[in-house]
Amino acid sequence: MKKYLLSLFLLFSFCFLLAQKKLIVHADKIGAQVSPTMWGIFFEDINFAADGGLYAELVKNRSFEFPMPLMGWKEIKKGGNGKLLIINLENEKPQNPRYANIKVDAANNYGISNEGFRGIGIKSEAYNFSVLARKTEGDVQMTVELISSSGKKLATGSINNLTPDWNEYKLSLLSSDTSLKGSLQILFSGKGIVDIDVVSLFPQNTWKNRSKGLRADLVQLLADMKPGFIRFPGGCIVEGRDLTNRYQWKETVGATDARKVLMNRWNVEFRHRPAPDYFQTFGLGFFEYFQLSEDIGAEPLPILNCGMACQYNSGEVVALNEIDPYIQDALDLIEFANGNTTTKWGKLRADMGHPQPFNLKSIGIGNEQWDEQYVERFAAFEKVLKAKHPEIKLAAAAGPSADGPRFDYAWKEFRKLNVDLIDEHYYQEPDWFLKNAHRYDNYDRTGPKVFAGEYAAQSRGIANSENRNNWQCALAEAAFMTGLERNADVVTMSSYAPLFAHVDAWQWTPDLIWFDNLRSYGTPNYYVQKLFATNKGTHVVPVMENGVVLAGKDSLYASAVMDKNKKEMIIKIVNSSSSPTSFVLDIKGMKAANKEATMQVLSSSDKLAVNSLDNPQSLAPVEKKIVINKSISLQPLSFNVIKIQ
Ligand code: AHR
């Protein structure tokens, strides 16, 4: 009887396995190399991503250079006498002309306070305060205080040795408590006149503890992704609303207080999300972007203005016979990044603290440009840049959409120009991403490579403020990304966009990482990106069911890579169905039978699930052990990464 039952059980198991889906991974047919830049990040100063975000400065309008010079500042008059005047030294100091002239006759009852970026986030930590100041009359002392949102004094320090010359004065302030929306207060006592400028407050705890550096928690989230490249500074911000509002990298290097403030184009872009206090101080400028790329092992990918303003705004273009300065900016940028320290721009890099080159390999010319005017201007850049720097790869934009006449025209023309990379953007509904998992299977294998430079599934629709970083969107992106990986011979770079958003100051949603003044979290989309980027392998290997790639059949999407260095096989599988499924893995050309492997699972039964500041890891990968050749089950709505040594 026992024997009979055992045979029955074995027969049943055999039939079950026969009826199982069988995925065959061809470790015996190693395909294209996966570019080290395959999975990168897209940084744009949108949603307070730079000032108020990654750049850890806590004082808004620190140099009184916003058009409303006291925006972000308030006078404190507690009965004390004082007068504040903004003085403009346009001819002498055109880069940072204004300063505050303060006349006092008071005892700590007159002062100014700064509100920060939707408040100042203060932790029980040390802060560095600094100010440029001089006294022009009498004797004035400054008391600097960190104040909580409820008005409690969290830290205090004083400066009382002002001289008649401009000097930088520094204080270290140790806060006794935490406040999400605190403020900075400077009180003046004595009798006399002082001038102040570049009033600054930074946490001491910055990324790599660099003085006046970047916000450590935000950089850590980026570093954890191990991105292959960083695209910067955008995005539409490169283009500007008109040409004077365009991003000019030379205005963002050198001494920080000489970097001229510019209106952020997202200040006025969306009527439903106005941000009248959104400006660029460029404390996070091109040197810092290069340094950040180097810090986290990512290739820098600057995108430069091509002589065109945003075609959704003014659409203004530089006359073709006046385009040379724009091209010269690109040449000078290559010198700044890679040039010898005896060159003008290479020397500036060295003077800023980085004599070694930054190893720039690629540049994008133009963001979401389209039509003939773009092709003509790109061609002018390409002619000069390829003659002088054939080693630098150039990316051209395919316009703002994933297809259509502008997209087709761009590809046709840029193919003729033999461009290295074409930057495709897709902001589409989740279903588009599922349906487009095949997108690159039949792309022309010759000519330009694809740079999927901006994409994100939109739960409600492009520029809709109801868009959420929910699981449905993230899962659809994962399915689509298996198609990018499978076609790594065509697609060599890709990046989700945008990257960052301040919960109280955003203009555009969805975004990969959200933060407030104290905390930050990665969305489900972040974990999808991270799982791809930290499991990128070195070579694609085919994964098939019945000789067909998995790109939607039975709601399954799969790709596989081998990592020749780490001797790993990595298989990524999305189950986009609301039901569980299972399969058997057969790995040809590799002794994997009965081997233990790990499976990272990212899943939720709720398509609308999101992460949040309070529940930052509600949806995050969970690791399981599995055995190859045994039936492997996939949870409903799941993204799975199997790794076999
Ligand atoms: O990512 C937000 C914006 O979307 C980018 O600035 C632009 O390139 C695209 O239209």
XYZ file of C-alpha atoms and ligand atoms in Angstrom:
655
model
C 0.000 0.000 0.000
C 2.818 2.294 1.005
C 4.599 1.560 -2.307
C 1.413 2.217 -4.209
C 0.893 5.582 -2.582
C 4.498 6.558 -3.214
C 4.210 5.685 -6.944
C 0.984 7.622 -7.132
C 2.653 10.618 -5.502
C 5.640 10.421 -7.881
C 3.356 10.114 -10.902
C 1.326 13.047 -9.726
C 4.452 15.167 -9.178
C 5.786 14.171 -12.611
C 2.511 15.156 -14.321
C 2.454 18.408 -12.369
C 5.964 19.273 -13.511
C 5.076 18.348 -17.111
C 2.093 20.684 -16.987
C 4.272 23.445 -15.546
C 5.501 26.349 -17.589
C 9.134 25.767 -18.417
C 11.432 28.726 -18.818
C 14.644 27.915 -20.593
C 17.592 30.173 -19.899
C 20.322 29.810 -22.502
C 23.552 30.183 -20.571
C 25.023 28.395 -23.580
C 24.120 31.303 -25.902
C 25.717 34.384 -24.360
C 24.477 37.484 -26.123
C 25.223 41.215 -26.158
C 27.297 42.943 -23.561
C 25.264 45.009 -21.082
C 26.629 48.529 -21.133
C 27.982 49.629 -17.738
C 25.801 52.723 -18.254
C 22.631 50.696 -18.808
C 20.762 51.842 -15.677
C 21.386 55.441 -14.656
C 19.690 58.378 -12.991
C 18.187 61.593 -14.303
C 18.716 64.650 -12.142
C 16.827 67.864 -12.770
C 16.298 70.841 -10.484
C 12.527 70.388 -10.452
C 10.399 69.861 -7.300
C 13.082 71.631 -5.199
C 15.526 68.879 -6.066
C 18.630 71.105 -5.833
C 18.012 74.219 -3.709
C 15.857 72.954 -0.850
C 16.801 69.348 -1.634
C 20.085 67.729 -2.574
C 22.044 70.935 -1.978
C 22.018 71.030 1.816
C 21.891 74.840 2.215
C 19.037 75.608 4.623
C 18.728 79.355 4.040
C 16.500 80.459 1.191
C 17.587 83.543 -0.729
C 20.824 83.676 1.252
C 22.280 86.524 -0.810
C 19.116 88.628 -1.221
C 19.341 88.033 -4.980
C 15.770 86.871 -5.642
C 13.863 89.555 -7.585
C 12.007 90.272 -4.332
C 15.176 90.662 -2.254
C 13.517 89.854 1.049
C 11.626 86.791 -0.130
C 12.095 84.132 2.547
C 13.146 86.773 5.104
C 11.160 88.563 7.766
C 12.092 91.480 9.931
C 11.788 90.839 13.661
C 10.749 93.925 15.535
C 10.122 93.317 19.174
C 10.005 96.977 20.027
C 13.684 97.417 19.250
C 14.841 99.943 16.736
C 16.273 98.841 13.472
C 16.160 99.453 9.770
C 16.954 97.203 6.897
C 17.948 98.425 3.473
C 18.861 96.297 0.467
C 21.780 97.856 -1.371
C 22.634 96.997 -4.953
C 26.262 97.159 -6.143
C 25.507 96.170 -9.713
C 28.623 97.624 -11.309
C 31.085 96.456 -8.703
C 29.657 92.995 -8.074
C 27.468 92.034 -11.029
C 27.323 88.347 -10.000
C 26.030 88.978 -6.480
C 25.212 92.687 -6.307
C 22.897 92.912 -3.306
C 23.517 92.891 0.394
C 21.511 93.854 3.467
C 22.444 97.035 5.270
C 21.189 96.948 8.841
C 21.072 99.908 11.186
C 20.420 99.106 14.824
C 19.843 100.796 18.073
C 18.480 97.976 20.114
C 19.108 95.227 22.611
C 18.470 91.943 20.850
C 15.083 93.175 19.816
C 15.672 93.777 16.174
C 16.627 91.133 13.709
C 15.765 89.061 10.672
C 14.613 85.490 10.301
C 14.734 83.087 7.405
C 11.993 80.550 6.725
C 14.125 78.096 4.755
C 12.600 75.942 2.074
C 9.098 75.349 3.416
C 10.692 75.562 6.861
C 14.158 74.604 8.004
C 14.576 70.964 8.975
C 16.573 70.854 12.213
C 17.798 67.666 13.886
C 19.541 67.256 17.250
C 22.812 67.727 15.437
C 25.501 70.309 14.755
C 25.076 73.018 12.129
C 27.490 75.394 10.471
C 26.351 78.977 10.199
C 28.323 81.480 8.138
C 27.816 85.017 6.930
C 29.746 87.647 5.042
C 29.652 90.774 7.156
C 31.269 94.076 7.982
C 30.440 96.911 10.357
C 30.413 100.347 8.893
C 29.515 102.284 12.026
C 29.382 101.829 15.810
C 29.442 98.471 17.475
C 26.978 95.726 16.645
C 26.824 92.102 17.822
C 24.888 89.329 16.156
C 23.079 86.533 17.977
C 22.285 83.597 15.736
C 19.554 81.190 16.801
C 17.870 78.063 15.514
C 14.186 78.205 16.402
C 11.698 75.325 16.316
C 8.278 75.616 14.670
C 6.760 76.122 18.124
C 9.161 78.973 18.841
C 11.570 77.071 21.090
C 15.211 78.131 20.950
C 17.194 75.054 19.819
C 20.672 76.535 19.477
C 22.333 79.871 19.893
C 25.690 81.499 19.180
C 27.084 84.979 18.817
C 29.378 86.961 16.580
C 30.804 90.097 18.138
C 34.096 90.851 16.512
C 32.950 92.481 13.274
C 35.508 94.604 11.442
C 35.065 97.326 8.816
C 36.151 94.913 6.057
C 34.031 92.179 4.562
C 34.908 88.894 6.240
C 33.313 85.510 6.533
C 32.182 84.782 10.112
C 31.421 81.229 11.166
C 29.593 79.577 14.048
C 28.942 76.027 15.001
C 25.447 75.536 16.424
C 24.411 72.395 18.263
C 20.671 71.912 18.247
C 19.017 70.493 21.355
C 16.007 69.111 19.519
C 14.354 68.321 16.202
C 11.979 70.465 14.214
C 10.576 69.819 10.754
C 9.813 73.426 9.991
C 12.109 75.523 12.107
C 13.696 78.843 11.241
C 16.936 80.780 11.524
C 16.961 84.010 13.488
C 19.663 86.672 13.567
C 19.262 89.319 16.250
C 21.346 92.478 16.361
C 22.324 94.331 19.487
C 24.372 97.445 20.155
C 24.299 100.632 18.169
C 25.646 100.959 14.683
C 25.417 99.717 11.098
C 26.310 96.299 9.661
C 26.230 94.887 6.162
C 25.516 91.212 5.666
C 25.468 88.924 2.648
C 25.549 85.162 1.853
C 23.844 84.113 5.067
C 24.249 80.376 5.172
C 23.334 77.398 7.336
C 24.336 73.825 6.581
C 24.154 70.627 8.582
C 27.636 69.428 9.545
C 26.498 65.991 8.554
C 26.596 66.264 4.771
C 27.535 63.654 2.177
C 31.176 62.748 2.907
C 31.052 65.538 5.521
C 31.997 68.057 2.867
C 31.658 71.604 4.041
C 28.595 73.207 2.407
C 27.929 69.940 0.688
C 25.025 67.724 -0.279
C 22.278 66.178 1.832
C 23.670 62.857 3.036
C 20.440 60.827 3.129
C 19.545 61.805 -0.441
C 22.970 61.003 -1.874
C 22.945 57.705 0.024
C 19.722 56.699 -1.710
C 21.434 57.413 -5.043
C 24.649 55.628 -4.103
C 22.655 52.557 -3.024
C 21.284 52.292 -6.549
C 24.793 51.987 -8.007
C 23.735 53.942 -11.088
C 25.774 53.640 -14.278
C 25.478 57.349 -15.073
C 23.987 60.630 -13.881
C 22.260 62.787 -16.433
C 22.267 66.446 -15.334
C 21.020 69.165 -15.104
C 17.795 68.031 -16.831
C 15.324 68.131 -18.464
C 13.589 71.275 -19.596
C 15.701 73.325 -17.212
C 18.517 73.019 -19.755
C 16.381 74.795 -22.338
C 14.933 77.601 -20.228
C 11.676 79.362 -20.960
C 13.655 81.649 -23.248
C 17.347 81.721 -24.092
C 18.286 84.078 -21.270
C 16.644 81.642 -18.848
C 18.636 78.672 -20.213
C 21.081 76.713 -18.068
C 24.663 77.880 -18.638
C 27.221 75.663 -16.940
C 29.861 78.405 -16.732
C 27.566 80.374 -14.428
C 27.588 77.419 -12.005
C 31.315 76.960 -11.336
C 33.908 78.865 -9.316
C 33.204 80.538 -5.969
C 29.639 79.782 -4.893
C 28.830 83.377 -3.930
C 29.746 84.499 -7.454
C 27.285 82.115 -9.115
C 24.522 84.320 -10.414
C 21.024 83.437 -9.265
C 18.565 82.495 -12.013
C 14.841 81.950 -11.922
C 14.027 78.263 -11.973
C 11.795 77.648 -15.001
C 9.490 75.501 -12.807
C 8.777 78.642 -10.774
C 6.107 79.653 -13.280
C 5.597 76.564 -15.444
C 2.439 75.098 -13.961
C -0.437 77.298 -12.900
C -1.734 74.505 -10.682
C 1.639 74.176 -8.904
C 3.121 77.679 -8.736
C 6.443 78.077 -6.905
C 7.158 81.815 -6.736
C 10.153 81.215 -4.468
C 11.892 78.747 -6.794
C 15.292 80.013 -7.954
C 18.632 78.435 -8.767
C 21.584 79.582 -6.681
C 23.781 76.965 -8.383
C 25.477 76.008 -5.119
C 25.002 72.621 -6.722
C 26.703 73.370 -10.011
C 28.641 71.499 -12.671
C 31.711 70.859 -10.480
C 29.474 69.333 -7.797
C 27.586 67.247 -10.354
C 30.838 65.815 -11.679
C 32.051 65.185 -8.135
C 28.796 63.485 -7.204
C 29.038 61.242 -10.268
C 32.554 60.270 -9.304
C 31.584 59.688 -5.655
C 28.929 57.148 -6.539
C 30.755 55.520 -9.440
C 28.451 56.890 -12.129
C 29.505 58.279 -15.499
C 28.660 61.992 -15.820
C 26.242 62.822 -18.629
C 25.748 66.575 -18.984
C 22.970 67.791 -21.265
C 23.713 71.170 -22.840
C 21.536 73.815 -24.389
C 21.708 73.511 -28.174
C 20.765 77.123 -28.920
C 17.046 76.565 -28.390
C 14.647 77.510 -25.613
C 11.824 75.198 -24.601
C 9.477 74.676 -27.538
C 6.528 74.427 -25.134
C 7.399 77.992 -24.003
C 9.010 80.642 -26.195
C 10.596 78.198 -28.650
C 13.202 80.895 -29.225
C 16.313 79.798 -31.154
C 19.714 81.380 -31.529
C 20.466 82.526 -35.071
C 22.609 79.936 -36.792
C 25.294 82.511 -37.486
C 25.439 83.250 -33.751
C 25.592 79.691 -32.477
C 29.371 79.609 -31.947
C 29.319 80.683 -28.266
C 26.969 77.783 -27.522
C 29.323 75.348 -29.239
C 32.260 76.949 -27.455
C 30.496 76.247 -24.146
C 30.471 72.562 -25.058
C 34.164 72.595 -26.006
C 35.022 74.396 -22.794
C 33.008 71.929 -20.775
C 35.079 69.075 -22.185
C 38.182 71.031 -21.181
C 36.732 71.670 -17.704
C 35.978 67.975 -17.218
C 38.936 66.330 -18.904
C 41.484 69.001 -19.802
C 44.978 69.354 -18.552
C 45.351 71.607 -15.514
C 47.424 74.005 -17.608
C 44.363 74.830 -19.734
C 42.007 77.627 -18.700
C 39.081 75.394 -17.738
C 41.186 72.454 -16.554
C 42.922 74.865 -14.206
C 39.595 76.030 -12.799
C 38.696 72.393 -12.085
C 42.028 71.978 -10.283
C 41.555 75.244 -8.392
C 38.179 73.974 -7.254
C 39.897 70.953 -5.764
C 39.952 68.314 -8.487
C 43.146 68.250 -10.541
C 42.359 64.760 -11.852
C 40.064 64.678 -14.879
C 36.420 63.768 -14.388
C 36.501 61.300 -17.264
C 33.665 62.762 -19.279
C 32.693 60.417 -22.127
C 29.313 61.606 -23.389
C 27.317 64.816 -23.760
C 23.706 65.396 -24.763
C 23.039 68.330 -27.066
C 19.513 69.603 -26.468
C 16.737 68.182 -24.315
C 13.265 67.618 -25.773
C 13.821 69.505 -29.012
C 12.199 68.800 -32.331
C 11.888 69.754 -36.021
C 14.364 71.143 -38.552
C 15.599 73.958 -36.341
C 16.898 71.338 -33.911
C 18.535 69.105 -36.487
C 20.347 72.123 -38.010
C 21.664 73.239 -34.645
C 22.641 69.758 -33.542
C 24.517 69.293 -36.834
C 26.503 72.489 -36.187
C 27.544 71.167 -32.752
C 28.320 67.721 -34.079
C 30.568 69.029 -36.841
C 32.824 70.900 -34.424
C 32.695 68.468 -31.498
C 33.414 65.388 -33.579
C 36.325 67.145 -35.307
C 37.883 68.258 -32.027
C 36.736 65.506 -29.669
C 35.943 62.314 -31.549
C 36.266 60.458 -28.234
C 33.118 62.129 -26.824
C 29.807 60.459 -27.634
C 26.926 62.763 -28.501
C 23.272 62.222 -27.686
C 20.489 63.846 -29.717
C 16.861 64.084 -28.599
C 14.001 62.270 -30.314
C 11.584 64.970 -29.115
C 9.087 64.824 -26.275
C 7.066 61.769 -27.369
C 7.605 58.061 -27.716
C 6.446 58.028 -31.345
C 4.729 60.151 -34.000
C 5.929 62.366 -36.836
C 8.444 64.393 -34.768
C 9.927 61.221 -33.343
C 10.186 59.560 -36.770
C 11.701 62.682 -38.317
C 14.328 62.914 -35.564
C 15.342 59.283 -35.964
C 15.531 59.624 -39.759
C 17.701 62.736 -39.624
C 19.926 61.641 -36.732
C 20.508 58.291 -38.373
C 21.797 60.221 -41.404
C 24.068 62.239 -39.127
C 25.339 59.009 -37.613
C 24.624 60.253 -34.094
C 25.905 58.029 -31.270
C 22.825 58.019 -29.043
C 19.188 59.013 -29.429
C 17.400 60.176 -26.303
C 13.827 58.812 -26.230
C 11.290 59.968 -23.632
C 8.128 58.207 -22.591
C 5.717 59.473 -19.986
C 2.836 57.088 -20.569
C 0.131 55.130 -18.769
C 1.172 51.809 -17.130
C -0.494 49.782 -19.865
C 1.740 51.408 -22.485
C 4.783 50.117 -20.617
C 3.365 46.574 -20.542
C 2.524 46.680 -24.232
C 5.915 48.123 -25.102
C 7.980 45.414 -23.451
C 8.546 44.335 -27.080
C 9.451 47.829 -28.265
C 13.088 47.180 -29.016
C 12.897 43.535 -30.100
C 12.669 44.591 -33.736
C 14.594 47.870 -33.665
C 17.239 48.358 -36.299
C 20.460 46.910 -34.856
C 22.631 49.341 -36.808
C 23.178 53.060 -36.324
C 22.493 55.102 -33.169
C 22.027 53.404 -29.828
C 18.975 54.193 -27.733
C 19.244 56.298 -24.600
C 15.888 55.877 -22.822
C 16.612 59.191 -21.136
C 13.323 59.963 -19.382
C 10.490 57.621 -18.570
C 7.911 57.007 -15.890
C 4.469 55.399 -15.862
C 1.800 58.022 -15.175
C -1.081 56.676 -13.105
C -3.448 59.474 -14.210
C -1.785 61.172 -17.142
C 1.180 63.385 -17.956
C 1.523 66.495 -15.754
C -1.504 65.398 -13.722
C -1.014 66.270 -10.087
C -2.960 63.139 -9.070
C -0.219 60.855 -10.445
C 1.081 58.488 -7.796
C 4.206 56.388 -7.487
C 2.061 53.320 -6.999
C 2.826 49.653 -7.423
C 0.901 49.337 -10.692
C 3.187 51.922 -12.290
C 6.374 50.469 -10.835
C 5.465 46.945 -11.919
C 4.692 48.111 -15.461
C 8.088 49.851 -15.568
C 9.766 46.624 -14.405
C 8.039 44.697 -17.204
C 9.164 47.307 -19.736
C 12.705 47.241 -18.380
C 12.987 43.511 -19.074
C 12.554 44.595 -22.717
C 15.346 47.146 -22.352
C 17.617 44.537 -20.823
C 16.803 41.911 -23.450
C 17.789 44.480 -26.066
C 20.966 45.718 -24.411
C 22.644 45.632 -27.818
C 20.342 48.517 -28.857
C 19.587 50.285 -25.570
C 22.745 51.306 -23.752
C 21.432 53.890 -21.273
C 18.160 54.483 -19.472
C 16.872 56.614 -16.618
C 13.576 57.113 -14.776
C 12.489 60.773 -14.513
C 12.251 62.946 -12.548
C 14.426 61.869 -9.649
C 13.508 63.943 -6.584
C 10.511 65.759 -5.122
C 10.004 67.754 -1.926
C 6.653 66.723 -0.424
C 5.706 70.370 0.198
C 7.233 71.987 -2.877
C 6.831 69.732 -5.912
C 5.623 70.709 -9.365
C 5.698 67.340 -11.117
C 4.665 63.880 -10.012
C 5.514 60.943 -10.122
C 9.131 61.070 -8.915
C 11.585 58.386 -7.881
C 12.504 59.706 -4.415
C 10.441 61.921 -2.116
C 11.673 63.883 0.867
C 10.732 66.493 3.414
C 13.109 68.652 5.418
C 14.215 65.720 7.587
C 13.402 62.424 5.921
C 13.393 60.742 2.540
C 12.188 57.518 0.970
C 12.421 55.504 -2.205
C 9.184 54.748 -4.040
C 8.323 51.270 -5.362
C 9.664 52.603 -8.682
C 12.964 53.313 -6.902
C 13.224 49.693 -5.785
C 12.528 48.515 -9.335
C 15.334 50.737 -10.637
C 17.630 49.617 -7.849
C 16.979 45.930 -8.470
C 17.881 46.348 -12.137
C 20.930 48.519 -11.509
C 22.382 46.361 -8.750
C 21.825 43.225 -10.807
C 22.907 44.440 -14.211
C 25.277 41.612 -15.117
C 27.715 41.811 -17.988
C 25.992 39.917 -20.831
C 22.460 39.224 -21.926
C 21.351 35.606 -22.162
C 18.114 34.519 -23.799
C 15.212 33.411 -21.635
C 12.340 31.732 -23.488
C 9.224 29.706 -23.136
C 8.723 27.359 -26.100
C 11.308 29.311 -28.082
C 9.537 32.648 -27.561
C 10.700 35.562 -25.399
C 8.484 36.405 -22.450
C 7.050 39.828 -23.056
C 3.450 39.661 -21.928
C 2.236 36.127 -22.670
C 0.276 34.942 -19.619
C 1.203 38.278 -17.994
C 4.855 37.240 -17.696
C 7.860 39.341 -18.687
C 11.413 38.082 -18.345
C 15.016 38.843 -19.138
C 18.280 37.325 -18.008
C 21.888 38.375 -17.733
C 25.069 36.667 -16.797
C 27.699 38.389 -14.727
C 30.978 37.011 -16.023
C 33.002 38.677 -13.302
C 30.913 37.536 -10.365
C 30.012 34.250 -12.077
C 26.310 34.787 -11.551
C 23.221 34.122 -13.586
C 20.476 36.677 -12.928
C 16.916 36.191 -14.120
C 14.291 38.916 -13.786
C 10.636 37.969 -14.026
C 7.514 40.083 -13.706
C 4.135 38.538 -13.043
C 1.684 41.321 -13.847
C -1.359 39.142 -13.225
C -3.424 39.257 -10.041
C -3.050 35.469 -9.732
C -0.014 33.515 -8.615
C 1.821 31.377 -11.114
C 4.705 28.939 -11.121
C 7.299 27.610 -13.495
C 10.295 25.384 -13.759
C 13.673 26.837 -14.714
C 15.925 24.949 -17.054
C 19.314 26.547 -17.428
C 21.126 25.223 -20.470
C 24.904 25.185 -20.379
C 25.177 25.607 -16.621
C 25.176 23.072 -13.811
C 22.285 24.603 -11.947
C 20.115 21.571 -11.220
C 19.064 21.433 -7.584
C 21.200 24.442 -6.764
C 20.071 26.881 -4.151
C 19.517 30.400 -5.395
C 18.204 33.659 -3.998
C 15.067 35.368 -5.186
C 14.407 39.003 -4.368
C 10.692 39.625 -4.465
C 9.044 42.995 -4.779
C 5.281 42.572 -4.605
C 1.982 43.784 -3.286
C -1.526 42.510 -3.861
C -2.605 46.148 -3.957
C -1.901 47.888 -7.245
C -2.349 51.238 -5.554
C 0.202 50.539 -2.809
C 2.736 53.323 -2.259
C 5.603 54.037 0.107
C 5.594 57.148 2.268
C 7.707 59.104 4.734
C 6.044 57.204 7.573
C 6.193 53.835 5.802
C 9.273 54.181 3.623
C 9.732 50.455 3.044
C 6.152 49.317 2.947
C 7.041 48.031 -0.519
C 10.661 46.919 -0.678
C 12.402 43.757 -1.867
C 12.280 40.685 0.345
C 14.827 37.929 -0.191
C 13.862 34.219 -0.365
C 15.805 31.037 -1.000
C 14.687 28.823 -3.842
C 15.927 25.637 -5.485
C 16.474 25.536 -9.215
C 14.571 22.840 -11.123
C 11.931 22.672 -8.433
C 8.758 24.498 -9.214
C 9.262 28.213 -8.515
C 6.175 30.164 -7.569
C 5.609 33.787 -8.319
C 3.309 35.906 -6.239
C 0.578 37.863 -7.966
C 1.701 41.329 -9.099
C 5.350 40.671 -8.406
C 8.785 41.521 -9.719
C 11.341 38.813 -8.971
C 15.100 38.714 -9.354
C 16.626 35.242 -9.185
C 20.360 35.015 -8.696
C 22.324 31.793 -9.106
C 26.017 31.569 -8.372
O 10.942 65.185 -16.059
C 10.175 66.339 -16.111
C 10.210 66.973 -17.477
O 9.626 66.125 -18.416
C 11.574 67.215 -18.028
O 12.085 68.422 -17.632
C 11.345 67.243 -19.504
O 12.467 66.886 -20.229
C 10.161 66.357 -19.697
O 9.189 66.952 -20.458
